[in-house]
Every structure is written in C-alpha cells, then in structure tokens.
GROMACS .gro file of C-alpha atoms in nm:
model
  145
    1MET     CA    1  25.476  20.527  18.351
    2ASP     CA    2  25.763  20.705  18.176
    3GLY     CA    3  26.051  20.673  18.419
    4THR     CA    4  26.298  20.867  18.202
    5GLY     CA    5  26.208  21.202  18.339
    6ARG     CA    6  26.150  21.330  17.993
    7ALA     CA    7  25.888  21.591  17.924
    8THR     CA    8  25.614  21.389  17.760
    9THR     CA    9  25.246  21.344  17.810
   10ASP     CA   10  25.330  21.019  17.984
   11ASN     CA   11  25.540  21.192  18.253
   12LEU     CA   12  25.397  21.129  18.600
   13GLY     CA   13  25.371  21.503  18.678
   14PHE     CA   14  25.174  21.567  18.362
   15VAL     CA   15  24.944  21.278  18.422
   16LEU     CA   16  24.883  21.388  18.786
   17ALA     CA   17  24.815  21.747  18.672
   18LYS     CA   18  24.569  21.638  18.406
   19ALA     CA   19  24.394  21.396  18.643
   20SER     CA   20  24.360  21.680  18.894
   21GLN     CA   21  24.231  21.916  18.621
   22ARG     CA   22  23.968  21.656  18.519
   23TRP     CA   23  23.867  21.598  18.881
   24ASN     CA   24  23.817  21.976  18.926
   25GLU     CA   25  23.608  21.992  18.607
   26LEU     CA   26  23.384  21.719  18.739
   27LEU     CA   27  23.358  21.890  19.077
   28ALA     CA   28  23.260  22.222  18.917
   29ASP     CA   29  23.001  22.054  18.694
   30GLY     CA   30  22.847  21.878  18.994
   31PHE     CA   31  22.833  22.197  19.200
   32ALA     CA   32  22.679  22.394  18.912
   33ARG     CA   33  22.413  22.122  18.857
   34HIS     CA   34  22.301  22.171  19.215
   35GLY     CA   35  22.286  22.554  19.204
   36PHE     CA   36  22.635  22.638  19.332
   37GLY     CA   37  22.805  22.746  19.019
   38GLU     CA   38  23.004  23.012  19.203
   39VAL     CA   39  23.196  22.743  19.395
   40ARG     CA   40  23.528  22.683  19.234
   41PRO     CA   41  23.721  22.365  19.314
   42SER     CA   42  24.005  22.576  19.443
   43TYR     CA   43  23.767  22.696  19.717
   44GLY     CA   44  23.812  22.353  19.872
   45SER     CA   45  24.132  22.479  20.030
   46VAL     CA   46  23.920  22.722  20.232
   47LEU     CA   47  23.588  22.533  20.271
   48VAL     CA   48  23.702  22.180  20.355
   49PRO     CA   49  23.908  22.274  20.662
   50LEU     CA   50  23.627  22.508  20.779
   51LEU     CA   51  23.374  22.229  20.735
   52ASP     CA   52  23.591  22.031  20.971
   53GLU     CA   53  23.629  22.314  21.216
   54ASP     CA   54  23.466  22.652  21.161
   55GLY     CA   55  23.626  22.976  21.284
   56LEU     CA   56  23.989  22.898  21.208
   57ARG     CA   57  24.257  23.165  21.203
   58MET     CA   58  24.405  23.239  20.868
   59GLY     CA   59  24.742  23.091  20.956
   60GLU     CA   60  24.589  22.770  21.072
   61LEU     CA   61  24.361  22.752  20.769
   62ALA     CA   62  24.671  22.795  20.546
   63ARG     CA   63  24.864  22.523  20.734
   64ARG     CA   64  24.575  22.271  20.710
   65SER     CA   65  24.537  22.343  20.340
   66ARG     CA   66  24.911  22.328  20.272
   67VAL     CA   67  24.928  22.667  20.110
   68SER     CA   68  25.110  22.987  20.201
   69LYS     CA   69  24.944  23.252  20.413
   70GLN     CA   70  24.949  23.484  20.115
   71THR     CA   71  24.775  23.228  19.894
   72MET     CA   72  24.517  23.165  20.164
   73THR     CA   73  24.445  23.536  20.203
   74THR     CA   74  24.382  23.563  19.831
   75LEU     CA   75  24.153  23.255  19.836
   76VAL     CA   76  23.963  23.374  20.135
   77ARG     CA   77  23.899  23.708  19.962
   78LEU     CA   78  23.749  23.523  19.661
   79VAL     CA   79  23.542  23.289  19.873
   80GLU     CA   80  23.419  23.582  20.083
   81ARG     CA   81  23.329  23.773  19.767
   82ASP     CA   82  23.114  23.479  19.667
   83GLY     CA   83  22.932  23.484  19.999
   84LEU     CA   84  23.063  23.158  20.146
   85VAL     CA   85  23.278  23.284  20.429
   86ALA     CA   86  23.306  23.593  20.647
   87ARG     CA   87  23.614  23.720  20.824
   88ARG     CA   88  23.579  23.837  21.184
   89ARG     CA   89  23.827  23.968  21.441
   90ASP     CA   90  23.946  23.705  21.688
   91PRO     CA   91  23.788  23.785  22.025
   92ASP     CA   92  24.096  23.653  22.200
   93ASP     CA   93  24.347  23.849  21.987
   94GLY     CA   94  24.227  24.164  21.811
   95ARG     CA   95  24.520  24.148  21.566
   96ALA     CA   96  24.407  23.806  21.435
   97THR     CA   97  24.129  23.719  21.201
   98ARG     CA   98  23.910  23.414  21.208
   99VAL     CA   99  23.725  23.279  20.901
  100HIS     CA  100  23.365  23.157  20.943
  101LEU     CA  101  23.130  22.977  20.708
  102THR     CA  102  22.816  23.162  20.605
  103ASP     CA  103  22.465  23.010  20.586
  104ARG     CA  104  22.524  22.973  20.205
  105ALA     CA  105  22.834  22.763  20.275
  106MET     CA  106  22.644  22.549  20.522
  107ALA     CA  107  22.375  22.491  20.256
  108PHE     CA  108  22.655  22.387  20.018
  109ARG     CA  109  22.785  22.113  20.251
  110PRO     CA  110  22.540  21.841  20.150
  111ILE     CA  111  22.596  21.926  19.780
  112ALA     CA  112  22.975  21.898  19.825
  113GLU     CA  113  22.942  21.568  20.010
  114GLN     CA  114  22.705  21.427  19.744
  115THR     CA  115  22.928  21.538  19.456
  116LEU     CA  116  23.237  21.393  19.622
  117ALA     CA  117  23.057  21.067  19.695
  118GLU     CA  118  22.953  21.046  19.325
  119LEU     CA  119  23.314  21.103  19.213
  120ASP     CA  120  23.447  20.849  19.463
  121ALA     CA  121  23.193  20.600  19.325
  122ALA     CA  122  23.297  20.672  18.970
  123VAL     CA  123  23.663  20.611  19.057
  124GLU     CA  124  23.579  20.288  19.236
  125ALA     CA  125  23.365  20.176  18.933
  126ARG     CA  126  23.653  20.250  18.698
  127LEU     CA  127  23.940  20.108  18.905
  128GLY     CA  128  23.774  19.867  19.142
  129GLY     CA  129  23.779  19.897  19.523
  130SER     CA  130  24.133  19.772  19.584
  131LYS     CA  131  24.298  19.994  19.319
  132ALA     CA  132  24.093  20.295  19.433
  133ARG     CA  133  24.208  20.248  19.790
  134SER     CA  134  24.569  20.201  19.673
  135LEU     CA  135  24.546  20.517  19.464
  136HIS     CA  136  24.410  20.711  19.762
  137GLY     CA  137  24.697  20.590  19.977
  138ALA     CA  138  24.958  20.666  19.717
  139LEU     CA  139  24.825  21.018  19.662
  140LYS     CA  140  24.834  21.087  20.032
  141GLU     CA  141  25.195  20.976  20.038
  142LEU     CA  142  25.274  21.206  19.744
  143MET     CA  143  25.123  21.500  19.935
  144SER     CA  144  25.416  21.477  20.179
  145LEU     CA  145  25.699  21.473  19.922
   0.00000   0.00000   0.00000
C-alpha cells in the first residue's frame, strides 16, 4: 500500500474504488444471467434494507443505507421505475411515505442471495477464509470513518 498519500493507482482510495467497481460489475453480470438485467448494483441501497424489513419510511431507508434523503429519493424513483418497489402513504402519518417491495423484487431475492454467495465464495477462494474474514471486518471498520 502506498502510504505517501500520492495520487497513484496504488493509493488506497483508488484501489478501494476499483475493487468496488469490479464487485458491482460482477453483481450486474450475475443478475443479468438470471433474468434481472434491470437491477443495478446501486439498487442495493434500496433493496437490501427492504429485504431485511419491508415498508420502511424514506428517512429510515436512507439512514440504514448511509445515504442522504435526497439520494435515497432519487434511488427509490429509479428502483420504482424498474418495478421493484412501490411507494405508499404511511397509514400512521399521511405526510410520510413507506417503500414496499413488489412481487418482482421478492422473486429477485433468491437471485441476489445466490449471486452474493457466489461472489463471497470467489473471494474466499482467492484470499482464503482467514483473509476474507479479515477483509470483511476491515471494510466494516472503514464504513464508519
């Protein structure tokens, strides 16, 4: 790792960005192979929290995804356009909106889980179990910088 802070292709930020870009390419390829070519990796910021708990308010969805409310609103519009979520008025507060998974998104769940399991297995095969677990822990730590 280049600890000089210089702008090179060995800079940690560049390497993280390119690893993330490659991960997203592999996700998109896996989704497309299984008939879900419309699902972009960025949709994970909407879909993953909803797969954990459907019907979240926009603000809570943004918080769980670690994005701004404005970014979440844009993402939800795109995911809704592709038929994976629907927005509904909150029955407890008519001013609020809740986001719900559609049947199409529920059909996507096993595909997402299979694709993620395949990628996890590829990482473990490349790095070994101990390094893969260390990488996972380190990335979780970096999320809270």
